[in-house]
Coordinates of N, CA and C in Angstrom, one line a residue:
M661 N -13.0 -11.9 15.3 CA -11.9 -11.8 14.4 C -10.5 -11.6 15.1
D662 N -10.4 -12.1 16.3 CA -9.2 -11.9 17.1 C -8.3 -13.2 17.2
E663 N -8.8 -14.3 16.7 CA -8.0 -15.5 16.7 C -7.7 -16.0 15.3
M664 N -6.5 -16.3 15.0 CA -6.1 -16.6 13.7 C -6.7 -18.0 13.3
I665 N -7.2 -18.0 12.0 CA -7.9 -19.2 11.6 C -7.0 -20.1 10.7
I666 N -5.8 -19.6 10.3 CA -4.9 -20.5 9.6 C -3.5 -20.3 10.2
P667 N -2.6 -21.3 10.0 CA -1.3 -21.3 10.7 C -0.5 -20.1 10.1
L668 N 0.4 -19.6 10.9 CA 1.2 -18.5 10.5 C 2.1 -18.8 9.3
F669 N 2.6 -20.0 9.2 CA 3.5 -20.3 8.1 C 2.7 -20.4 6.8
G670 N 1.4 -20.7 6.8 CA 0.5 -20.7 5.7 C 0.3 -19.3 5.2
L671 N 0.1 -18.4 6.1 CA -0.1 -17.0 5.8 C 1.2 -16.4 5.2
A672 N 2.4 -16.9 5.7 CA 3.6 -16.4 5.2 C 3.8 -16.8 3.7
A673 N 3.4 -18.0 3.4 CA 3.5 -18.4 2.0 C 2.6 -17.6 1.1
I674 N 1.4 -17.2 1.5 CA 0.5 -16.3 0.7 C 1.2 -15.0 0.6
F675 N 1.8 -14.5 1.7 CA 2.4 -13.1 1.6 C 3.6 -13.1 0.7
F676 N 4.3 -14.2 0.6 CA 5.4 -14.3 -0.4 C 4.9 -14.0 -1.8
V677 N 3.8 -14.6 -2.2 CA 3.3 -14.4 -3.5 C 2.8 -13.0 -3.7
V678 N 2.1 -12.5 -2.7 CA 1.6 -11.1 -2.8 C 2.8 -10.1 -2.9
A679 N 3.8 -10.3 -2.1 CA 5.0 -9.4 -2.2 C 5.6 -9.5 -3.6
L680 N 5.7 -10.6 -4.1 CA 6.3 -10.8 -5.5 C 5.5 -10.0 -6.5
L681 N 4.2 -10.1 -6.5 CA 3.4 -9.5 -7.5 C 3.4 -7.9 -7.3
Y682 N 3.2 -7.5 -6.1 CA 3.1 -6.1 -5.8 C 4.4 -5.4 -6.1
S683 N 5.5 -6.0 -5.6 CA 6.8 -5.3 -5.8 C 7.2 -5.2 -7.3
S684 N 6.7 -6.1 -8.1 CA 7.0 -6.0 -9.5 C 6.5 -4.8 -10.2
V685 N 5.5 -4.1 -9.6 CA 5.0 -2.8 -10.1 C 5.3 -1.7 -9.1
G686 N 6.2 -1.8 -8.2 CA 6.7 -0.7 -7.3 C 5.8 -0.5 -6.1
L687 N 5.0 -1.5 -5.7 CA 4.1 -1.3 -4.6 C 4.4 -2.2 -3.5
G688 N 4.0 -1.8 -2.3 CA 4.3 -2.6 -1.1 C 3.5 -3.8 -0.8
G689 N 2.2 -3.8 -1.2 CA 1.4 -5.0 -1.0 C 0.4 -4.8 0.1
A690 N 0.4 -3.7 0.8 CA -0.5 -3.6 2.0 C -2.0 -3.6 1.6
S691 N -2.4 -3.3 0.4 CA -3.8 -3.4 0.0 C -4.2 -4.8 0.0
S692 N -3.3 -5.8 0.0 CA -3.7 -7.2 0.2 C -3.3 -7.7 1.6
Y693 N -2.1 -7.2 2.1 CA -1.7 -7.7 3.4 C -2.8 -7.3 4.5
V694 N -3.3 -6.1 4.4 CA -4.2 -5.6 5.5 C -5.5 -6.4 5.5
P695 N -6.2 -6.6 4.4 CA -7.5 -7.4 4.4 C -7.2 -8.9 4.7
L696 N -6.1 -9.4 4.3 CA -5.8 -10.8 4.6 C -5.5 -11.0 6.1
L697 N -4.8 -10.0 6.7 CA -4.6 -10.1 8.2 C -5.9 -10.0 8.9
A698 N -6.8 -9.1 8.4 CA -8.1 -9.0 9.1 C -8.9 -10.2 8.9
L699 N -8.9 -10.9 7.8 CA -9.7 -12.0 7.5 C -9.3 -13.2 8.3
V700 N -8.0 -13.4 8.6 CA -7.5 -14.5 9.3 C -7.6 -14.4 10.8
G701 N -8.0 -13.2 11.2 CA -8.3 -13.0 12.7 C -7.2 -12.3 13.5
V702 N -6.3 -11.6 12.8 CA -5.2 -10.9 13.6 C -5.9 -9.8 14.4
Y703 N -5.4 -9.5 15.6 CA -5.8 -8.4 16.4 C -5.7 -7.1 15.6
Y704 N -6.8 -6.4 15.6 CA -6.9 -5.2 14.7 C -5.8 -4.2 14.9
E705 N -5.3 -4.0 16.1 CA -4.3 -3.0 16.3 C -3.0 -3.4 15.7
W706 N -2.8 -4.7 15.6 CA -1.5 -5.2 15.0 C -1.5 -5.2 13.5
I707 N -2.7 -5.0 12.9 CA -2.8 -5.1 11.4 C -2.0 -4.0 10.7
P708 N -2.3 -2.7 11.0 CA -1.6 -1.7 10.3 C -0.1 -1.7 10.6
S709 N 0.3 -2.0 11.8 CA 1.7 -2.1 12.2 C 2.5 -3.1 11.4
T710 N 1.8 -4.3 11.3 CA 2.5 -5.4 10.5 C 2.6 -5.1 9.0
A711 N 1.5 -4.5 8.5 CA 1.5 -4.1 7.1 C 2.5 -3.1 6.8
L712 N 2.7 -2.1 7.7 CA 3.7 -1.0 7.5 C 5.1 -1.6 7.5
M713 N 5.3 -2.5 8.4 CA 6.7 -3.1 8.5 C 6.9 -3.9 7.2
L714 N 6.0 -4.7 6.7 CA 6.1 -5.4 5.5 C 6.3 -4.5 4.3
N715 N 5.6 -3.4 4.3 CA 5.7 -2.4 3.2 C 7.2 -1.9 3.2
I716 N 7.7 -1.6 4.3 CA 9.1 -1.1 4.4 C 10.1 -2.1 3.8
A717 N 9.9 -3.4 4.2 CA 10.8 -4.4 3.7 C 10.7 -4.5 2.2
V718 N 9.5 -4.6 1.6 CA 9.4 -4.8 0.2 C 9.8 -3.5 -0.6
T719 N 9.4 -2.4 -0.2 CA 9.7 -1.2 -0.9 C 11.1 -0.7 -0.8
L720 N 11.8 -1.1 0.3 CA 13.2 -0.7 0.4 C 14.0 -1.5 -0.7
I721 N 13.7 -2.7 -0.8 CA 14.3 -3.5 -1.9 C 13.9 -3.0 -3.2
G722 N 12.7 -2.7 -3.4 CA 12.2 -2.2 -4.7 C 12.8 -0.8 -5.0
S723 N 12.9 0.1 -4.1 CA 13.5 1.4 -4.3 C 15.0 1.3 -4.7
I724 N 15.7 0.4 -4.1 CA 17.1 0.2 -4.5 C 17.2 -0.4 -5.9
N725 N 16.4 -1.4 -6.2 CA 16.5 -1.9 -7.5 C 16.1 -0.9 -8.6
Y726 N 15.0 -0.2 -8.4 CA 14.6 0.8 -9.4 C 15.6 1.9 -9.5
W727 N 16.3 2.3 -8.4 CA 17.3 3.3 -8.4 C 18.5 2.8 -9.3
K728 N 18.9 1.6 -9.1 CA 19.9 1.0 -9.9 C 19.6 1.0 -11.4
Q729 N 18.3 0.8 -11.7 CA 17.8 0.8 -13.1 C 17.7 2.2 -13.7
G730 N 17.9 3.2 -12.8 CA 17.8 4.6 -13.2 C 16.4 5.2 -13.3
H731 N 15.4 4.5 -12.7 CA 14.0 5.0 -12.7 C 13.6 5.9 -11.6
L732 N 14.3 5.9 -10.5 CA 13.9 6.6 -9.3 C 14.3 8.1 -9.4
R733 N 13.2 9.0 -9.3 CA 13.4 10.4 -9.3 C 12.7 11.0 -8.1
M734 N 13.4 11.3 -7.1 CA 12.8 11.8 -5.9 C 12.1 13.2 -6.1
K735 N 12.4 13.9 -7.1 CA 11.7 15.2 -7.4 C 10.3 14.9 -7.7
L736 N 9.9 13.8 -8.2 CA 8.5 13.5 -8.5 C 7.6 13.4 -7.2
I737 N 8.2 13.0 -6.1 CA 7.4 12.8 -4.9 C 7.7 13.7 -3.8
G738 N 8.7 14.6 -3.9 CA 9.1 15.5 -2.8 C 8.0 16.3 -2.2
V739 N 7.1 16.9 -3.1 CA 6.0 17.7 -2.6 C 5.0 16.9 -1.8
F740 N 4.7 15.7 -2.4 CA 3.7 14.8 -1.7 C 4.2 14.4 -0.3
L741 N 5.5 14.2 -0.2 CA 6.1 13.7 1.1 C 6.0 14.8 2.1
L742 N 6.0 16.1 1.7 CA 6.0 17.2 2.7 C 4.8 17.1 3.6
S743 N 3.6 16.7 3.0 CA 2.4 16.6 3.8 C 2.1 15.2 4.2
S744 N 2.5 14.2 3.5 CA 2.1 12.8 3.7 C 2.9 12.2 5.0
M745 N 4.1 12.5 5.1 CA 4.9 11.9 6.3 C 4.4 12.4 7.6
P746 N 4.1 13.7 7.8 CA 3.6 14.1 9.1 C 2.2 13.5 9.4
M747 N 1.4 13.4 8.3 CA 0.0 12.9 8.5 C 0.0 11.4 8.7
S748 N 1.0 10.7 8.1 CA 1.2 9.3 8.4 C 1.5 9.0 9.9
Y749 N 2.4 9.9 10.4 CA 2.8 9.8 11.8 C 1.6 10.0 12.7
L750 N 0.8 11.1 12.3 CA -0.4 11.4 13.1 C -1.4 10.3 13.1
G751 N -1.6 9.7 11.9 CA -2.5 8.6 11.8 C -2.1 7.4 12.6
G752 N -0.8 7.1 12.7 CA -0.3 6.0 13.4 C -0.4 6.2 14.9
A753 N -0.4 7.5 15.3 CA -0.5 7.8 16.8 C -1.9 7.7 17.3
I754 N -2.9 7.6 16.4 CA -4.3 7.6 16.8 C -4.8 6.2 17.0
A755 N -5.4 5.9 18.2 CA -5.9 4.6 18.5 C -7.4 4.5 18.1
L756 N -7.7 3.9 17.0 CA -9.1 3.8 16.5 C -9.9 2.7 17.2
D757 N -11.2 2.9 17.4 CA -12.0 1.8 17.8 C -12.0 0.7 16.7
K758 N -12.3 -0.5 17.2 CA -12.2 -1.6 16.2 C -13.2 -1.5 15.1
E759 N -14.4 -1.0 15.4 CA -15.5 -0.9 14.4 C -15.1 0.2 13.4
V760 N -14.5 1.3 13.9 CA -14.1 2.4 13.0 C -12.9 2.0 12.1
F761 N -12.0 1.2 12.7 CA -10.9 0.7 11.9 C -11.4 -0.1 10.7
Y762 N -12.3 -1.1 11.0 CA -12.7 -2.0 9.9 C -13.6 -1.2 8.8
L763 N -14.3 -0.2 9.3 CA -15.1 0.6 8.3 C -14.2 1.4 7.5
L764 N -13.1 2.0 8.1 CA -12.2 2.8 7.3 C -11.4 1.9 6.3
L765 N -11.1 0.7 6.8 CA -10.4 -0.3 5.9 C -11.3 -0.7 4.7
W766 N -12.6 -0.9 5.0 CA -13.5 -1.3 3.9 C -13.6 -0.2 2.9
V767 N -13.7 1.1 3.3 CA -13.8 2.2 2.4 C -12.5 2.3 1.6
T768 N -11.4 2.2 2.2 CA -10.1 2.3 1.5 C -10.0 1.2 0.5
L769 N -10.4 0.0 0.7 CA -10.3 -1.1 -0.3 C -11.2 -0.9 -1.4
V770 N -12.4 -0.3 -1.2 CA -13.3 0.1 -2.3 C -12.6 1.0 -3.3
F771 N -11.9 2.0 -2.7 CA -11.2 3.0 -3.6 C -10.0 2.3 -4.3
V772 N -9.3 1.4 -3.6 CA -8.2 0.6 -4.2 C -8.8 -0.1 -5.4
A773 N -9.9 -0.8 -5.3 CA -10.4 -1.6 -6.4 C -10.8 -0.7 -7.5
I774 N -11.5 0.4 -7.2 CA -11.9 1.4 -8.3 C -10.7 1.9 -9.0
R775 N -9.7 2.3 -8.2 CA -8.4 2.8 -8.8 C -7.8 1.9 -9.8
I776 N -7.7 0.6 -9.4 CA -7.0 -0.4 -10.3 C -7.8 -0.5 -11.6
Y777 N -9.1 -0.6 -11.6 CA -9.8 -0.8 -12.8 C -10.1 0.4 -13.6
W778 N -10.1 1.6 -13.0 CA -10.2 2.8 -13.8 C -8.9 3.1 -14.5
K779 N -7.8 2.7 -13.9 CA -6.5 3.0 -14.6 C -6.4 2.4 -15.9
G780 N -6.9 1.2 -16.1 CA -6.8 0.6 -17.4 C -7.6 1.3 -18.5
E781 N -8.6 2.1 -18.1 CA -9.4 2.8 -19.1 C -9.0 4.2 -19.3
L782 N -8.1 4.7 -18.4 CA -7.8 6.2 -18.4 C -6.6 6.4 -19.3
R783 N -6.7 7.3 -20.3 CA -5.6 7.6 -21.2 C -5.3 9.0 -21.3
L784 N -6.1 9.9 -20.6 CA -5.9 11.3 -20.7 C -4.8 11.7 -19.7
E785 N -4.1 12.8 -20.0 CA -3.1 13.4 -19.1 C -3.5 14.8 -18.9
F786 N -3.4 15.3 -17.6 CA -3.8 16.6 -17.3 C -2.5 17.4 -17.0
K787 N -2.5 18.6 -17.5 CA -1.4 19.5 -17.3 C -1.8 20.6 -16.4
L788 N -1.5 20.5 -15.1 CA -1.9 21.5 -14.1 C -1.0 22.7 -14.1
H789 N -1.6 23.9 -13.8 CA -0.7 25.1 -13.5 C 0.2 24.7 -12.3
P790 N 1.4 25.2 -12.3 CA 2.3 24.9 -11.2 C 1.7 25.1 -9.8
K791 N 1.0 26.2 -9.6 CA 0.4 26.5 -8.3 C -0.7 25.5 -7.9
S792 N -1.5 25.1 -8.9 CA -2.6 24.1 -8.7 C -1.9 22.8 -8.5
Q793 N -0.9 22.5 -9.2 CA -0.2 21.2 -9.0 C 0.4 21.1 -7.5
L794 N 0.9 22.2 -7.0 CA 1.4 22.2 -5.7 C 0.3 22.0 -4.7
F795 N -0.8 22.6 -4.8 CA -1.9 22.5 -3.9 C -2.4 21.0 -3.9
V796 N -2.7 20.5 -5.1 CA -3.2 19.2 -5.3 C -2.2 18.1 -4.7
S797 N -0.9 18.3 -4.9 CA 0.1 17.4 -4.4 C 0.1 17.4 -2.9
L798 N 0.0 18.5 -2.3 CA 0.0 18.6 -0.8 C -1.2 18.0 -0.2
L799 N -2.4 18.3 -0.9 CA -3.6 17.7 -0.4 C -3.7 16.2 -0.5
L800 N -3.3 15.7 -1.6 CA -3.3 14.2 -1.8 C -2.3 13.6 -0.9
G801 N -1.1 14.2 -0.7 CA -0.1 13.7 0.2 C -0.6 13.5 1.6
A802 N -1.4 14.6 2.0 CA -1.9 14.5 3.4 C -2.9 13.4 3.5
V803 N -3.8 13.2 2.6 CA -4.8 12.2 2.6 C -4.2 10.8 2.6
L804 N -3.3 10.6 1.7 CA -2.6 9.3 1.5 C -1.8 9.0 2.8
G805 N -1.1 10.0 3.3 CA -0.3 9.8 4.5 C -1.2 9.3 5.7
F806 N -2.3 10.0 5.9 CA -3.2 9.7 7.0 C -3.8 8.2 6.9
V807 N -4.1 7.9 5.7 CA -4.6 6.5 5.4 C -3.5 5.5 5.7
S808 N -2.3 5.8 5.3 CA -1.2 5.0 5.6 C -1.0 4.7 7.1
G809 N -1.0 5.8 7.9 CA -0.8 5.6 9.3 C -1.9 4.9 10.0
T810 N -3.2 5.1 9.6 CA -4.3 4.6 10.3 C -4.7 3.2 9.9
V811 N -4.6 2.9 8.6 CA -5.0 1.6 8.1 C -3.8 0.7 7.7
G812 N -2.7 1.3 7.3 CA -1.5 0.5 7.0 C -1.3 0.4 5.5
I813 N -2.1 1.0 4.7 CA -2.0 1.0 3.2 C -1.2 2.2 2.8
G814 N 0.0 2.0 2.2 CA 1.0 3.1 2.1 C 0.7 4.2 1.1
G815 N -0.3 4.1 0.3 CA -0.7 5.2 -0.6 C -0.1 5.1 -2.0
G816 N 0.9 4.3 -2.2 CA 1.6 4.3 -3.5 C 0.6 3.8 -4.6
I817 N -0.3 2.9 -4.2 CA -1.2 2.4 -5.2 C -2.1 3.5 -5.9
Y818 N -2.3 4.6 -5.1 CA -3.0 5.7 -5.7 C -2.0 6.7 -6.4
L819 N -0.8 6.8 -5.8 CA 0.2 7.8 -6.3 C 0.7 7.4 -7.7
V820 N 0.9 6.2 -7.9 CA 1.5 5.7 -9.2 C 0.7 6.2 -10.4
P821 N -0.6 5.9 -10.5 CA -1.4 6.4 -11.6 C -1.5 7.9 -11.7
L822 N -1.5 8.6 -10.5 CA -1.6 10.1 -10.5 C -0.3 10.7 -11.2
I823 N 0.8 10.1 -11.0 CA 2.0 10.6 -11.6 C 1.9 10.5 -13.1
I824 N 1.3 9.4 -13.6 CA 1.1 9.2 -15.0 C 0.0 10.1 -15.5
L825 N -1.1 10.3 -14.7 CA -2.2 11.1 -15.1 C -1.8 12.6 -15.3
F826 N -0.9 13.1 -14.4 CA -0.5 14.4 -14.4 C 0.7 14.6 -15.4
G827 N 1.1 13.5 -16.1 CA 2.2 13.6 -17.0 C 3.5 14.0 -16.4
L828 N 3.8 13.5 -15.2 CA 5.0 13.8 -14.5 C 6.1 12.8 -14.7
G829 N 5.8 11.6 -15.2 CA 6.9 10.6 -15.5 C 6.3 9.4 -16.2
T830 N 7.2 8.5 -16.6 CA 6.9 7.3 -17.3 C 6.3 6.3 -16.3
E831 N 5.8 5.2 -16.8 CA 5.3 4.1 -15.9 C 6.3 3.6 -15.0
Q832 N 7.5 3.4 -15.5 CA 8.6 2.8 -14.7 C 9.0 3.9 -13.6
E833 N 9.1 5.1 -14.0 CA 9.4 6.2 -13.0 C 8.3 6.3 -12.0
A834 N 7.0 6.2 -12.4 CA 5.9 6.2 -11.5 C 6.0 5.0 -10.5
A835 N 6.3 3.9 -11.0 CA 6.4 2.7 -10.1 C 7.5 2.9 -9.1
A836 N 8.7 3.4 -9.5 CA 9.8 3.6 -8.6 C 9.4 4.7 -7.6
S837 N 8.7 5.7 -8.0 CA 8.3 6.8 -7.1 C 7.3 6.2 -6.0
G838 N 6.4 5.3 -6.5 CA 5.5 4.7 -5.6 C 6.2 3.9 -4.5
A839 N 7.2 3.2 -4.9 CA 8.0 2.4 -3.9 C 8.6 3.3 -2.9
A840 N 9.2 4.4 -3.3 CA 9.9 5.3 -2.3 C 8.9 6.0 -1.5
F841 N 7.7 6.4 -2.0 CA 6.6 7.0 -1.3 C 6.1 6.1 -0.2
I842 N 5.8 4.9 -0.5 CA 5.4 3.9 0.5 C 6.4 3.7 1.6
L843 N 7.6 3.6 1.2 CA 8.7 3.3 2.1 C 8.8 4.4 3.2
L844 N 8.8 5.6 2.8 CA 9.0 6.7 3.7 C 7.7 7.0 4.6
N845 N 6.5 6.8 4.0 CA 5.3 7.0 4.8 C 5.1 5.8 5.8
S846 N 5.5 4.6 5.3 CA 5.4 3.5 6.2 C 6.3 3.7 7.4
M847 N 7.5 4.2 7.2 CA 8.4 4.4 8.3 C 7.8 5.4 9.3
A848 N 7.2 6.5 8.8 CA 6.6 7.5 9.7 C 5.5 6.9 10.5
G849 N 4.6 6.2 9.9 CA 3.5 5.6 10.6 C 3.9 4.5 11.6
L850 N 4.9 3.8 11.2 CA 5.3 2.7 12.1 C 6.0 3.2 13.4
V851 N 6.8 4.3 13.2 CA 7.4 4.9 14.4 C 6.3 5.3 15.4
A852 N 5.2 5.9 15.0 CA 4.1 6.3 15.9 C 3.5 5.1 16.6
R853 N 3.4 4.0 15.8 CA 2.7 2.8 16.4 C 3.7 2.1 17.4
F854 N 5.0 2.1 17.1 CA 5.9 1.5 18.1 C 5.9 2.3 19.4
Q855 N 5.8 3.6 19.2 CA 5.8 4.5 20.4 C 4.6 4.2 21.3
R856 N 3.5 3.8 20.8 CA 2.3 3.4 21.7 C 2.1 1.9 21.8
G857 N 3.1 1.1 21.4 CA 3.1 -0.3 21.6 C 2.1 -1.1 20.9
A858 N 1.6 -0.6 19.7 CA 0.6 -1.3 18.9 C 1.3 -2.2 17.9
V859 N 2.1 -3.2 18.3 CA 2.9 -4.0 17.5 C 3.0 -5.4 18.0
S860 N 3.3 -6.4 17.2 CA 3.5 -7.8 17.6 C 4.7 -8.3 16.8
L861 N 5.9 -8.4 17.4 CA 7.1 -8.9 16.7 C 7.0 -10.4 16.4
E862 N 6.3 -11.1 17.2 CA 6.0 -12.5 17.0 C 5.3 -12.8 15.7
L863 N 4.3 -11.9 15.3 CA 3.6 -12.0 14.1 C 4.4 -11.4 12.9
M864 N 5.1 -10.3 13.2 CA 5.8 -9.6 12.1 C 7.0 -10.5 11.5
L865 N 7.8 -11.1 12.3 CA 9.0 -11.7 11.8 C 8.9 -12.8 10.8
P866 N 8.0 -13.8 11.0 CA 7.9 -14.8 9.9 C 7.3 -14.2 8.6
L867 N 6.4 -13.2 8.7 CA 5.8 -12.6 7.5 C 6.9 -11.7 6.9
L868 N 7.8 -11.1 7.7 CA 8.8 -10.2 7.1 C 9.8 -11.1 6.3
L869 N 10.2 -12.2 6.7 CA 11.0 -13.1 5.9 C 10.4 -13.5 4.6
A870 N 9.1 -13.7 4.6 CA 8.4 -14.1 3.4 C 8.4 -13.0 2.4
V871 N 8.1 -11.8 2.8 CA 7.9 -10.7 1.9 C 9.3 -10.2 1.4
L872 N 10.3 -10.4 2.3 CA 11.7 -10.0 1.8 C 12.1 -10.9 0.6
A873 N 11.8 -12.2 0.7 CA 12.1 -13.0 -0.4 C 11.2 -12.7 -1.7
G874 N 9.9 -12.5 -1.5 CA 9.1 -12.2 -2.6 C 9.3 -10.9 -3.2
G875 N 9.6 -9.9 -2.3 CA 9.9 -8.5 -2.8 C 11.2 -8.4 -3.6
F876 N 12.2 -9.2 -3.2 CA 13.5 -9.1 -3.9 C 13.3 -9.7 -5.3
L877 N 12.6 -10.8 -5.4 CA 12.4 -11.5 -6.7 C 11.5 -10.6 -7.6
G878 N 10.4 -10.1 -7.0 CA 9.4 -9.4 -7.8 C 9.9 -8.1 -8.3
S879 N 10.6 -7.3 -7.5 CA 11.1 -6.0 -7.9 C 12.1 -6.1 -9.0
R880 N 13.0 -7.2 -9.0 CA 13.9 -7.4 -10.0 C 13.3 -7.8 -11.3
L881 N 12.3 -8.7 -11.2 CA 11.6 -9.0 -12.4 C 10.7 -7.9 -13.0
G882 N 10.1 -7.1 -12.1 CA 9.3 -6.0 -12.5 C 10.1 -4.9 -13.3
A883 N 11.3 -4.7 -12.9 CA 12.1 -3.6 -13.5 C 12.5 -4.0 -15.0
V884 N 12.4 -5.3 -15.3 CA 12.8 -5.6 -16.7 C 11.8 -6.4 -17.5
R885 N 10.8 -7.0 -16.9 CA 9.9 -7.9 -17.6 C 8.4 -7.7 -17.5
F886 N 7.9 -7.5 -16.3 CA 6.5 -7.5 -16.1 C 5.8 -6.3 -16.6
N887 N 4.6 -6.4 -17.1 CA 3.7 -5.3 -17.5 C 2.9 -4.8 -16.3
P888 N 3.2 -3.6 -15.9 CA 2.5 -3.1 -14.7 C 1.0 -3.1 -14.8
L889 N 0.4 -2.8 -15.9 CA -1.1 -2.9 -16.0 C -1.6 -4.3 -15.8
T890 N -1.0 -5.3 -16.5 CA -1.4 -6.6 -16.3 C -1.4 -7.1 -14.9
I891 N -0.2 -6.8 -14.2 CA -0.1 -7.2 -12.8 C -1.1 -6.6 -11.9
Q892 N -1.4 -5.3 -12.1 CA -2.3 -4.6 -11.3 C -3.7 -5.1 -11.4
K893 N -4.1 -5.5 -12.7 CA -5.4 -6.1 -12.9 C -5.5 -7.4 -12.2
I894 N -4.5 -8.2 -12.2 CA -4.5 -9.5 -11.5 C -4.7 -9.2 -10.0
L895 N -3.9 -8.2 -9.5 CA -4.0 -7.9 -8.1 C -5.4 -7.3 -7.7
G896 N -6.0 -6.7 -8.7 CA -7.4 -6.2 -8.5 C -8.4 -7.3 -8.1
L897 N -8.2 -8.4 -8.7 CA -9.1 -9.6 -8.4 C -8.8 -10.0 -7.0
V898 N -7.6 -10.0 -6.5 CA -7.3 -10.3 -5.1 C -7.9 -9.3 -4.2
V899 N -7.8 -8.0 -4.5 CA -8.4 -7.0 -3.7 C -9.9 -7.1 -3.6
I900 N -10.6 -7.4 -4.7 CA -12.0 -7.5 -4.8 C -12.5 -8.7 -4.0
L901 N -11.8 -9.8 -4.1 CA -12.1 -11.0 -3.3 C -12.0 -10.7 -1.8
A902 N -10.9 -10.1 -1.4 CA -10.7 -9.8 0.0 C -11.8 -8.8 0.4
L903 N -12.2 -7.8 -0.4 CA -13.2 -6.9 -0.1 C -14.5 -7.5 0.2
L904 N -14.9 -8.5 -0.7 CA -16.2 -9.2 -0.5 C -16.2 -10.0 0.8
L905 N -15.1 -10.7 1.1 CA -15.0 -11.5 2.3 C -15.0 -10.6 3.5
L906 N -14.3 -9.5 3.5 CA -14.3 -8.6 4.6 C -15.7 -8.0 4.8
S907 N -16.4 -7.7 3.7 CA -17.7 -7.1 3.8 C -18.6 -8.1 4.6
R908 N -18.5 -9.4 4.3 CA -19.3 -10.4 5.0 C -19.0 -10.3 6.5
N909 N -17.7 -10.2 6.8 CA -17.4 -10.2 8.3 C -17.9 -8.9 9.0
I910 N -17.8 -7.8 8.2 CA -18.2 -6.5 8.8 C -19.7 -6.4 9.0
W911 N -20.4 -6.6 7.9 CA -21.8 -6.3 7.8 C -22.8 -7.5 8.3
F912 N -22.2 -8.7 8.2 CA -23.1 -9.8 8.5 C -22.7 -10.7 9.7
S913 N -21.6 -10.3 10.4 CA -21.1 -11.1 11.5 C -22.0 -10.9 12.8

C-alpha cells in the first residue's frame, strides 16, 4: 500500500468533491481523506499529516464563513479544547507501526459510520450537571484530540452531534463549533508531525488547492442552503464504502 494506484490529479478531483460536502456541514473531511489516502497507496506516515493540513484549509474557511453568519460561539468548545489540543500534539508526536496505524484507522472509521447513522435516529437531549459536563467534555476532548493527532481525523464529526445531544447549541452553531474544533486540533497535531518530519509537501500541495476550492464553495452553501443531516447521511455511504475497501486491504492482503 505504499505506491499510489491513481494519478495525483485524479485524487485531487475527488478531494474537491469531498471538501465541498464536508465543509457544508462544518467538518474538515478527514474521515474520507484518510481512508482514501490509504486506499490509493500513500505512505502511511504521510496520511495523517496530509489529512490534518487539508482539515486546516477547509475548516479555516468554514470557521470564517460561519463566524460571519453569526453561528460561531467559542464558549461551546473551550473546555473540549483544553484537553484535546495537548493530546492532539502528543498523538502527532508518536510514530506508530504501520499495522497499528491501519488498525486504529479501521476502528475509528467504524465509529464514524456508527455516529453518522445513529445521529439520524437520536432525538433526546441530555442536561448534565455542570460538574459532570466539565468532566465529560475534558474526557471527550482528550480522546478526540489523540485520535486527531495519530490518525488525522479531527474529531469534529463526533463533537457536532454531542453539542446537539447535550443541548448546548443549534445545528448551525454545532457545525460552526465543529469547524473551529477541527481547525485548532489539526494545527496542534500537524506541528508535532512537522517536527519529526512525517510530511510530504509534494503530496500536500495539489490536494490543498483542491480542498481550498471545495471548502470555500461548500462552507458558503452550507451556511445558507444544505441540510446537515442529509449531507452527513450521503457522506456516511462514502465512509462505509471506504471502510469496506480498507477492511479488505487490512484483513485479506
